[in-house]
Short mmCIF file of C-alpha atoms in Angstrom, two decimals:
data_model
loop_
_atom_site.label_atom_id
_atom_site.label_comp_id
_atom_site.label_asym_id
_atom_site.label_seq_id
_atom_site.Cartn_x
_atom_site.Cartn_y
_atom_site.Cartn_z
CA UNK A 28 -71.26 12.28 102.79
CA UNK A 29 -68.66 10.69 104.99
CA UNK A 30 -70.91 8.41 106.88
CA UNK A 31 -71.98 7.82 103.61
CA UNK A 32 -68.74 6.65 102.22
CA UNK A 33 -68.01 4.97 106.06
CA UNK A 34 -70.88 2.98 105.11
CA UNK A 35 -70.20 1.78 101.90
CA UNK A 36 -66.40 0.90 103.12
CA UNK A 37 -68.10 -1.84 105.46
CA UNK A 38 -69.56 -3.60 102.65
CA UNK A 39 -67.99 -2.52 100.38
CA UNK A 40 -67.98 -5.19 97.33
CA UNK A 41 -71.14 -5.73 95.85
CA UNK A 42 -71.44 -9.40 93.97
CA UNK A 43 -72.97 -8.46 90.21
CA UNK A 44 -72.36 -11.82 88.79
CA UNK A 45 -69.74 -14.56 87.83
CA UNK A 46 -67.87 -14.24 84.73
CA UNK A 47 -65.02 -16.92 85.21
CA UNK A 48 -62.88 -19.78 86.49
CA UNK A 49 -59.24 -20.57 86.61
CA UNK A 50 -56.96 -22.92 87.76
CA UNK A 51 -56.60 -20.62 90.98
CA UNK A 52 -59.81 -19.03 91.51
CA UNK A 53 -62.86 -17.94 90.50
CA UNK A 54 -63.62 -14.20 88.40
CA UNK A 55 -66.23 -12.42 89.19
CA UNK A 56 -68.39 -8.73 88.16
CA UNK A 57 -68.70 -6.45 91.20
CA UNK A 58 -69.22 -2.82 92.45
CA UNK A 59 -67.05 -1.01 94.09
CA UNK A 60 -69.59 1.04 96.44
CA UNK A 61 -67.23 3.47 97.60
CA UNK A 62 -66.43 4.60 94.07
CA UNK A 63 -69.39 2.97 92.69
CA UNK A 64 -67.47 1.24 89.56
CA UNK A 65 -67.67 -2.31 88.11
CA UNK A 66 -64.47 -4.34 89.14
CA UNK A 67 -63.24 -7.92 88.68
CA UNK A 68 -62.71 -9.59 91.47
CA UNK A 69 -60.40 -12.74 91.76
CA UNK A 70 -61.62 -15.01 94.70
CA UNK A 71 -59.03 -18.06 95.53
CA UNK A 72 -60.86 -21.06 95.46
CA UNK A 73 -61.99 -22.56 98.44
CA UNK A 74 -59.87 -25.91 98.21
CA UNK A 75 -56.47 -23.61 97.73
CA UNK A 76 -57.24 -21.81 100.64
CA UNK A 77 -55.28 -24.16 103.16
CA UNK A 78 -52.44 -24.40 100.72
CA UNK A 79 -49.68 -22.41 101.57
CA UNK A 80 -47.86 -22.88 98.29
CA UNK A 81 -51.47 -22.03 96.37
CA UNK A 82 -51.54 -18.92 98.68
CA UNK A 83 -47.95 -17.84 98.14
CA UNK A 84 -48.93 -17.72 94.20
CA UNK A 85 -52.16 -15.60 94.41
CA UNK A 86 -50.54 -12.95 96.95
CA UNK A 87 -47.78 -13.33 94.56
CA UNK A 88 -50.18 -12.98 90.98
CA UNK A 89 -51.76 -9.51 92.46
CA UNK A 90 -48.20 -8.04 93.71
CA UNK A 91 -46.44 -8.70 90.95
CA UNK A 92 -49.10 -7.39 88.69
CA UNK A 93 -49.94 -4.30 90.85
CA UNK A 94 -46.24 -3.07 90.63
CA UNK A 95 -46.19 -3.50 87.16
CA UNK A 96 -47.96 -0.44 86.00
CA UNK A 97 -48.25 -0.35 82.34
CA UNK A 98 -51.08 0.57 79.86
CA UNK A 99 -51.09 -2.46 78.70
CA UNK A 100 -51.16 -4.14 82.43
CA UNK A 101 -54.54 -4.37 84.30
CA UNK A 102 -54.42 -2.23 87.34
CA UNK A 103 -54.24 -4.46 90.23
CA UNK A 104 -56.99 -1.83 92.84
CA UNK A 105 -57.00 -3.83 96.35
CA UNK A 106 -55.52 -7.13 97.86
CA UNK A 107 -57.90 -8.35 100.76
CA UNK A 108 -59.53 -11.22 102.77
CA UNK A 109 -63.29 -11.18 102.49
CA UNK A 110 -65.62 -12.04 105.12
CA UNK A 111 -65.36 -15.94 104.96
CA UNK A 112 -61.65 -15.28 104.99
CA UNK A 113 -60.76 -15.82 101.44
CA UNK A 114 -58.32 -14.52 99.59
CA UNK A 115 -59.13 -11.67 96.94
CA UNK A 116 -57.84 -9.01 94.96
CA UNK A 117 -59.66 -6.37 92.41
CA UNK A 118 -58.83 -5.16 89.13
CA UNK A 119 -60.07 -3.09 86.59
CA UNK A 120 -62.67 -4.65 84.49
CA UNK A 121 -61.92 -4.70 81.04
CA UNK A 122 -64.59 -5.28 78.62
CA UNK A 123 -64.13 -6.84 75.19
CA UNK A 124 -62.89 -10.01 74.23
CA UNK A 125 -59.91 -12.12 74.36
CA UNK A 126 -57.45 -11.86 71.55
CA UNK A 127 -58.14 -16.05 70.85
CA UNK A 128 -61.85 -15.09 70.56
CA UNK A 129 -60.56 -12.84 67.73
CA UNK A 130 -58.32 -15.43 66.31
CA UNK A 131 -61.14 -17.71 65.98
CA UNK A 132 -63.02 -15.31 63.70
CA UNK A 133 -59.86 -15.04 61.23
CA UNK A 134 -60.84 -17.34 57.85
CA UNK A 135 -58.75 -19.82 57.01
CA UNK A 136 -56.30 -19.56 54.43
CA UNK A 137 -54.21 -16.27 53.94
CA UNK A 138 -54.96 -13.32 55.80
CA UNK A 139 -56.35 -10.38 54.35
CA UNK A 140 -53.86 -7.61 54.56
CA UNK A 141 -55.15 -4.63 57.05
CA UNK A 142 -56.65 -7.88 59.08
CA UNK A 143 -52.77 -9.13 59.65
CA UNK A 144 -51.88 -5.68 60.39
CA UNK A 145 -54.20 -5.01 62.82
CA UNK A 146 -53.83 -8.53 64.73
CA UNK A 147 -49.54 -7.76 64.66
CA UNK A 148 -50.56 -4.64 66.45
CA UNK A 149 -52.16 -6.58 69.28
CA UNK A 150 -48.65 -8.40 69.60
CA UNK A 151 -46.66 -5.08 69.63
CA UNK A 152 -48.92 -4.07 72.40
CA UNK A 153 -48.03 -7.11 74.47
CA UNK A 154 -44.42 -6.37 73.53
CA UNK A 155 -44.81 -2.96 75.05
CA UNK A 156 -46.32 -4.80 78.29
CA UNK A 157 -43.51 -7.35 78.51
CA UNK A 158 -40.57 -4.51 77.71
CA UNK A 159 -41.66 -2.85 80.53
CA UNK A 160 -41.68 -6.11 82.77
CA UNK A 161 -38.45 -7.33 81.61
CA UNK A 162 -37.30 -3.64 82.60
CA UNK A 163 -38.41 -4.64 86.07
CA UNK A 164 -36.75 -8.33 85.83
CA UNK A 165 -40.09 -10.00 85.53
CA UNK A 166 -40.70 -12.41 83.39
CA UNK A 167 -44.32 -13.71 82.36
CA UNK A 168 -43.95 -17.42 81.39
CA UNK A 169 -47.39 -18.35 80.42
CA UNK A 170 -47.97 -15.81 77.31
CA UNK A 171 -50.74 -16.66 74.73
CA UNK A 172 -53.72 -15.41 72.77
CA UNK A 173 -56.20 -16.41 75.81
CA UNK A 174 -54.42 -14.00 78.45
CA UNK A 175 -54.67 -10.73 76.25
CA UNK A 176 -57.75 -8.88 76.65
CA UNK A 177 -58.91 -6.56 73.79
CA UNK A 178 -61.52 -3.73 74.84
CA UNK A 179 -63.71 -2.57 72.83
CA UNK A 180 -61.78 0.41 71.95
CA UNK A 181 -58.85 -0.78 71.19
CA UNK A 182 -57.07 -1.35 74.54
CA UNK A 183 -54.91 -4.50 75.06
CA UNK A 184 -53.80 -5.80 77.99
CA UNK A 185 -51.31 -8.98 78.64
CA UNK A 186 -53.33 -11.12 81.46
CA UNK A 187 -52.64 -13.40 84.24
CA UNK A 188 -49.49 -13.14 85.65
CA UNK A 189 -49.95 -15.88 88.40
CA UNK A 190 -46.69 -18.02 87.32
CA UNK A 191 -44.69 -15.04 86.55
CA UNK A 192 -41.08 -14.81 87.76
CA UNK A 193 -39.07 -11.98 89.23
CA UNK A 194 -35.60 -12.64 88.14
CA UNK A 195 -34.54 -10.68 91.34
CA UNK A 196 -35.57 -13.63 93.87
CA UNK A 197 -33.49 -16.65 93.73
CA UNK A 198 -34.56 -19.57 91.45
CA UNK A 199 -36.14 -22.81 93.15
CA UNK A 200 -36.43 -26.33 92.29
CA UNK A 201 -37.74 -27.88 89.09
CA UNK A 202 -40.82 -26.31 88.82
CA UNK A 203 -43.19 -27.00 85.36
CA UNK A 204 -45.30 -24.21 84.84
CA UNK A 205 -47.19 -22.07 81.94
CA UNK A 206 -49.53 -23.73 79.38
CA UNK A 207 -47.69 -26.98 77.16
CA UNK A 208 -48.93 -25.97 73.57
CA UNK A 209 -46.65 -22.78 73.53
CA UNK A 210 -43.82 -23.80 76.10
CA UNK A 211 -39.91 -23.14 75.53
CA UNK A 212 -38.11 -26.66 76.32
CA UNK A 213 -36.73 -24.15 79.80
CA UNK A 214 -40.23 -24.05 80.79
CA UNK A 215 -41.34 -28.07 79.88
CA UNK A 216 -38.18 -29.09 81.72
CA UNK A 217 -38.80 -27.32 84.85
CA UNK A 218 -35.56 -25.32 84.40
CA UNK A 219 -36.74 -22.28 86.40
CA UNK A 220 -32.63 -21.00 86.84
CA UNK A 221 -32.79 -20.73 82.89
CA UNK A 222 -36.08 -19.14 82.84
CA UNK A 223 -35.85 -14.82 81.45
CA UNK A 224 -36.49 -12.63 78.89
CA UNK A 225 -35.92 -15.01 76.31
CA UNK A 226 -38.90 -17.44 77.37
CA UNK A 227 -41.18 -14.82 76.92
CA UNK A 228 -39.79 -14.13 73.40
CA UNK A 229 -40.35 -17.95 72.81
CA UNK A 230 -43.67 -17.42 73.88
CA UNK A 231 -44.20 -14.39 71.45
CA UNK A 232 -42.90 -16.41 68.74
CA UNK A 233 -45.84 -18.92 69.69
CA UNK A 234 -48.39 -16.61 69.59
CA UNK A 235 -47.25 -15.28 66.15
CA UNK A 236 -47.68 -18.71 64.81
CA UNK A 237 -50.83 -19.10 66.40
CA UNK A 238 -51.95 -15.31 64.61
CA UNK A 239 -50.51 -16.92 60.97
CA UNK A 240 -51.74 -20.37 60.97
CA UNK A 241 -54.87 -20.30 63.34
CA UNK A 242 -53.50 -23.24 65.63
CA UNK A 243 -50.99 -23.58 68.53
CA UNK A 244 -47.40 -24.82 68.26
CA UNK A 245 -47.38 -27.73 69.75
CA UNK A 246 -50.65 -29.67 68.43
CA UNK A 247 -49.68 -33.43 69.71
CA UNK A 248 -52.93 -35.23 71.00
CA UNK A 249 -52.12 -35.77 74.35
CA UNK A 250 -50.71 -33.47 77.08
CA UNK A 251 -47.27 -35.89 77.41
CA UNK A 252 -46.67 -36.13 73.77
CA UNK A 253 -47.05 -31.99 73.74
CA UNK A 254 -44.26 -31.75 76.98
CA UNK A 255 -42.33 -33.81 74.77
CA UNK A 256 -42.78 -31.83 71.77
CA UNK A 257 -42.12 -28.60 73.95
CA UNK A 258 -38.97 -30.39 74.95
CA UNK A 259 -37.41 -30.91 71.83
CA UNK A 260 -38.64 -27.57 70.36
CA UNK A 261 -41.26 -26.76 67.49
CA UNK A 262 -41.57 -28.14 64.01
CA UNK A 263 -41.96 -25.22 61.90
CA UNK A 264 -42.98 -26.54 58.89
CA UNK A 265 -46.15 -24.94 58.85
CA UNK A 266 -44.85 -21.35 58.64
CA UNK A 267 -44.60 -22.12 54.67
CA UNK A 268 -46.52 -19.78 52.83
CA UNK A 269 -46.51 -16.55 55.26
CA UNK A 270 -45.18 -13.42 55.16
CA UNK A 271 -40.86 -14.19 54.53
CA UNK A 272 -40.24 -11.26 57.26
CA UNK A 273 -42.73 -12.89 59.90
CA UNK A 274 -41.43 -16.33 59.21
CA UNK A 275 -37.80 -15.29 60.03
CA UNK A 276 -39.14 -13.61 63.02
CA UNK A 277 -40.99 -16.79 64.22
CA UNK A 278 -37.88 -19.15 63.61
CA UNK A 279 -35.61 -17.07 65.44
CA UNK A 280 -37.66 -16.27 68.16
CA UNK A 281 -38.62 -20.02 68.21
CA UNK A 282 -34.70 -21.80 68.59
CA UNK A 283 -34.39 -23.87 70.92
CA UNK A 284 -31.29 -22.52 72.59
CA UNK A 285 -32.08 -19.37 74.39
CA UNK A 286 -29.25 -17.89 73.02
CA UNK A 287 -30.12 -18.04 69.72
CA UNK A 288 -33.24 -16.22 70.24
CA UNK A 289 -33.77 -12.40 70.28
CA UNK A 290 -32.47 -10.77 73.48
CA UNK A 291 -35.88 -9.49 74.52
CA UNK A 292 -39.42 -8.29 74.08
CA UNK A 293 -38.17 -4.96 73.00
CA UNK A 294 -36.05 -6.52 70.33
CA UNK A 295 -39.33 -8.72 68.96
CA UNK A 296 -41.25 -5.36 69.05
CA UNK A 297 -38.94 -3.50 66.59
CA UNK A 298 -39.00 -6.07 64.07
CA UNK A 299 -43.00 -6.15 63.96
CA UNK A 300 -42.30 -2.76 64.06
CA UNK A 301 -40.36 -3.09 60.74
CA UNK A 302 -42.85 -4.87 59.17
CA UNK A 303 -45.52 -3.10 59.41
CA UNK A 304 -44.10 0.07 58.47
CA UNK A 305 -42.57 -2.67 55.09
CA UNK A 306 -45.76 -3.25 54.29
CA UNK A 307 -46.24 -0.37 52.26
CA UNK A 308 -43.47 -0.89 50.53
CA UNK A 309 -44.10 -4.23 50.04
CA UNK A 310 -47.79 -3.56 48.44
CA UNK A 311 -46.38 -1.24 46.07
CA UNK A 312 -44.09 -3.68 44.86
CA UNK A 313 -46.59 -6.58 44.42
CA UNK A 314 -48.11 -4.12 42.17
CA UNK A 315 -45.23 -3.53 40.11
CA UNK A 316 -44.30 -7.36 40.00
CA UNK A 317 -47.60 -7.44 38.49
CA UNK A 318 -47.18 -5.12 35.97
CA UNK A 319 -43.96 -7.03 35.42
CA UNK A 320 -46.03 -10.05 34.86
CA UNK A 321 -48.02 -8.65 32.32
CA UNK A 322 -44.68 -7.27 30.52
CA UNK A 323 -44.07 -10.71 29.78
CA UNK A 324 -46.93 -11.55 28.56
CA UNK A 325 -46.65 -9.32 25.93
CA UNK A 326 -44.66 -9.72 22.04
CA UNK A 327 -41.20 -8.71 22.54
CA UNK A 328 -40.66 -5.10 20.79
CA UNK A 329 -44.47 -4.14 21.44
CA UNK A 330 -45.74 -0.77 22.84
CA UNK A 331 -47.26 -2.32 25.41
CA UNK A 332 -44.63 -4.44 26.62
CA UNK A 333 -42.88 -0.97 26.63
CA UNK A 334 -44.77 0.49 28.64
CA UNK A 335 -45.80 -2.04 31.21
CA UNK A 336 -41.92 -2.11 31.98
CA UNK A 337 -42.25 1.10 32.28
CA UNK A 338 -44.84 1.16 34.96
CA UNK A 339 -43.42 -1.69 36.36
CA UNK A 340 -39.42 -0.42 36.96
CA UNK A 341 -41.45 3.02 38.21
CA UNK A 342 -43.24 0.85 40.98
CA UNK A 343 -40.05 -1.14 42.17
CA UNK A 344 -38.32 2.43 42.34
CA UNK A 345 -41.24 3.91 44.88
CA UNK A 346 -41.08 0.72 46.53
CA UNK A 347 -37.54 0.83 47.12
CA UNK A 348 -37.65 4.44 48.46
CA UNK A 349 -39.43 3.63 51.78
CA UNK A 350 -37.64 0.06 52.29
CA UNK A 351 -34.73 0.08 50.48
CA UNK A 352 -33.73 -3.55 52.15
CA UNK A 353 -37.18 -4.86 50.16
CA UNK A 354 -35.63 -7.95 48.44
CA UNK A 355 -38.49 -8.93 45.82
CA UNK A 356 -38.30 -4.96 45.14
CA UNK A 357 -34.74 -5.40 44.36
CA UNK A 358 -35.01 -8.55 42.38
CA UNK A 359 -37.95 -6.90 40.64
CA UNK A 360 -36.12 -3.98 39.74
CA UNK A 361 -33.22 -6.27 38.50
CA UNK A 362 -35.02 -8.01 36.12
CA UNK A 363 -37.25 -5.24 34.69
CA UNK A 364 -33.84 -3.32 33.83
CA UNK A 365 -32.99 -6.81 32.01
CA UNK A 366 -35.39 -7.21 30.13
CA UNK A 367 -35.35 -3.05 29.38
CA UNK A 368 -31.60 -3.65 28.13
CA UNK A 369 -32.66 -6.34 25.71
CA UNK A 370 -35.07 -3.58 24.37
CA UNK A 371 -32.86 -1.44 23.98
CA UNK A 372 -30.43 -3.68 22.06
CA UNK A 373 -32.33 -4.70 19.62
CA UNK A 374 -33.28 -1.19 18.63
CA UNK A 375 -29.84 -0.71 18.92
CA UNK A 376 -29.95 1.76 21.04
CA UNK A 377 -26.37 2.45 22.56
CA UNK A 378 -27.29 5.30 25.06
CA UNK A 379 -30.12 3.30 26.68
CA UNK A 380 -28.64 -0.15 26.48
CA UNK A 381 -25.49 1.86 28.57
CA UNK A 382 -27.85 3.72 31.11
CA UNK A 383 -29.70 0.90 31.93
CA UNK A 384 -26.49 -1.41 32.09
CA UNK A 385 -25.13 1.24 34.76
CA UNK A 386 -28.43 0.79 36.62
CA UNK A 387 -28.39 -2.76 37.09
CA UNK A 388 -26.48 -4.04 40.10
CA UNK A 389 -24.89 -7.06 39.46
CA UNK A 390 -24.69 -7.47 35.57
CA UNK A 391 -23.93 -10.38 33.72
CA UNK A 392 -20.98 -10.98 31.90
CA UNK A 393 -23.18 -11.62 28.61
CA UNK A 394 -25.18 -8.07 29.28
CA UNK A 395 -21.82 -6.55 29.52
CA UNK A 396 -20.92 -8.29 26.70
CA UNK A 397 -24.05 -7.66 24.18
CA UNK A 398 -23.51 -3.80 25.16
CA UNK A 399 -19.83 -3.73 24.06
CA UNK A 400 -20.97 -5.37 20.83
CA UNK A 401 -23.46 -2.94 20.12
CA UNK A 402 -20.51 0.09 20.91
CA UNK A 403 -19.01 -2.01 18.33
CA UNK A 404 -21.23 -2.14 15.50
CA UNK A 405 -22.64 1.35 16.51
CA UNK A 406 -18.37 2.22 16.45
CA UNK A 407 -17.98 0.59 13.18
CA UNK A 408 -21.21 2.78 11.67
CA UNK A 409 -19.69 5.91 12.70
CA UNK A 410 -16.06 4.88 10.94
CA UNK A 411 -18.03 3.99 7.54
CA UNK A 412 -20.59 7.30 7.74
CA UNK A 413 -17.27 9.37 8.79
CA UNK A 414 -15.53 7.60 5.45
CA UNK A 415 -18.62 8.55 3.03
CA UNK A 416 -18.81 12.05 4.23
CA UNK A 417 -15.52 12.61 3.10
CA UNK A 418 -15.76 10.77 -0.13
CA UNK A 419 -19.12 12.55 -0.34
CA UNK A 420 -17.74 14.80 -4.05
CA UNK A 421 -20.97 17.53 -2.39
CA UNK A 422 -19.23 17.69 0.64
CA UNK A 423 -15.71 18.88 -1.09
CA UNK A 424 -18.50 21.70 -3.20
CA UNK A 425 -19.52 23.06 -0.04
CA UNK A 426 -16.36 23.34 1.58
CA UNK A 427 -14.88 25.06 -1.75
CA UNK A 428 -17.90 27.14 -1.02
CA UNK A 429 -17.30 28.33 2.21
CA UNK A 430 -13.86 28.63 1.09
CA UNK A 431 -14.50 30.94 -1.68
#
């Protein structure tokens, strides 16, 4: 067994095939013979071989990425020189598809509901990935849909860290790196001192957009219109249409002065977070709204208009009791209990018209009004049935009755 194992160490890559090219070097399939499993190797291409800077970046891709160890990180196995004496390093191979392959296969128009929630849960996975690296003052600076790998089970992992940034080392010269169509203005202006946690929140921001509206931020037709564009910061006008809660998200993760974005990846995180665990809420009151709809739709003083606002005030209610904060619930819920009160005033009915005043949370001064008339009238009733009862002459008969 061990001169087995000796053996296999001597040769110990196997080539199965190549999968890929980048900008640094080429991706390919092999086998680890020592542990026979399928790896992805990352060769440095030959013409970056004599490049010390080029180097420097590759040695400095598979560090940073083999300290960072994360579930949703590749494993970084081996750093080496091959035989020709080119650079290398190994990783896990992860099968499945990039998350812009899944983009792609997303319709047009507006997404269908446990589609978005699924494709947000990518992002909080790459949140996850970048809380831990800004932990470890790293910062990734070239996030998008084409460096997250999604395996076939589910796993996601946040991709290429070759032009990542340890916060720790000190900052050098303008430097423009990352890919233009998502860039913060820090990162199209070479501002590496201003580069941290909050360019990779820019860059979430991005690739939320990108998940909403199926195309990048910056779409300009040529590369130095889009460094411009990424300069002056995005036009957002786009996001109209989507999900209120994501659109605030995207806008504040998108300003253009780092400190007007969220702190960190961590801080994007819980507010997906928040939304997704909304969106039950938020179903339940689109339901109710709907019933609300057909309320109106109905002849005032109907049965059925009745009891749709029934159904309907019953829906905002459950709605409000996971997300209380759920504004169309509460606006909802306001104008059901309106349009209730108005019922009940014109069947003059004082206890319900008073109950459902009490309910609603920012009355008008014509509600309060109408209710106060009605304990009027319903006062002045009471006064004239009081005054026949006693001039009732059967009344006086039964009390000379009782009497005698």
């Amino acid at each position: 067994i061990l001169r087995m194992v000796a053996a296999a160490a001597e040769s110990r890559h196997e080539h199965r095939g190549h999968l890929a090219s980048g900008g640094m070097g080429a991706i390919d399939l092999v086998l680890d013979r020592t542990l026979n499993r399928r790896n992805v190797m990352k060769r440095i291409h030959p013409h970056l071989g004599e490049d010390m800077r080029s180097v420097r970046m590759f040695v400095r891709e598979a560090q940073v990425t083999g300290q960072l160890e994360h579930p949703n990180i590749v494993p970084v196995h081996e750093l080496g020189v091959d035989q020709h004496g080119a650079l290398y390093f190994t990783m896990k191979l992860v099968e499945g598809r990039t998350f812009l392959d899944i983009l792609h296969d997303v319709p047009p128009g507006p997404i269908e509901h446990d589609r978005l929630l699924d494709l947000l849960d990518v992002v909080v996975k790459v949140c996850d990935a970048l809380a831990f690296a800004h932990s470890r003052r790293v910062v990734h600076c070239d996030i998008k849909p084409a460096n997250v790998m999604v395996g076939d089970f589910g796993q996601v992992y946040l991709m290429d860290w070759g032009v990542a940034r340890k916060l720790s080392e000190p900052a050098t010269g303008p430097e423009v790196v990352g890919t233009p169509c998502y860039m913060p203005p820090e990162l199209a202006t070479g501002e590496v001192s201003a580069l941290g946690p909050h360019t990779d929140v820019f860059l979430l921001g991005a690739a939320l957009v990108e998940v909403l509206t199926g195309h990048t931020l910056h779409r300009q037709p040529s590369f130095a219109e889009v460094l411009e564009a990424a300069k002056a910061g995005p036009d957002l006008s786009c996001l109209q249409g989507h999900p209120a809660e994501l659109v605030a998200l995207a806008r504040q993760a998108l300003a253009v002065k780092p400190q007007d974005r969220l702190k960190d990846a961590e801080a994007f995180r819980r507010r997906l977070q928040d939304f997704n665990q909304h969106e039950g809420s938020r179903h339940v009151g689109e339901a109710a709204k709907r019933m609300l709809d057909i309320a109106r739709a109905r002849p005032e003083g109907s049965p059925e208009r009745s009891q749709a606002l029934i159904e309907a005030r019953f829906g905002f209610v459950e709605a409000l009791r996971s997300w209380p904060e759920n504004t169309q619930a509460l606006a909802g819920q306001e104008e059901t209990l309106a349009l209730q009160l108005d019922q009940a005033v014109s069947r003059k009915d004082l206890v319900s018209a008073r109950e459902l005043l009490a309910q609603l949370r920012a009355p008008t001064q014509a509600q309060r009004g109408v209710v106060e008339s009605l304990a009027t009238e319903h006062a002045r009733d009471e006064g004239l049935l009081a005054e026949a009862r006693l001039m009732d002459p059967r009344r006086g008969v039964r009390q000379r009755v009782l009497i005698f």
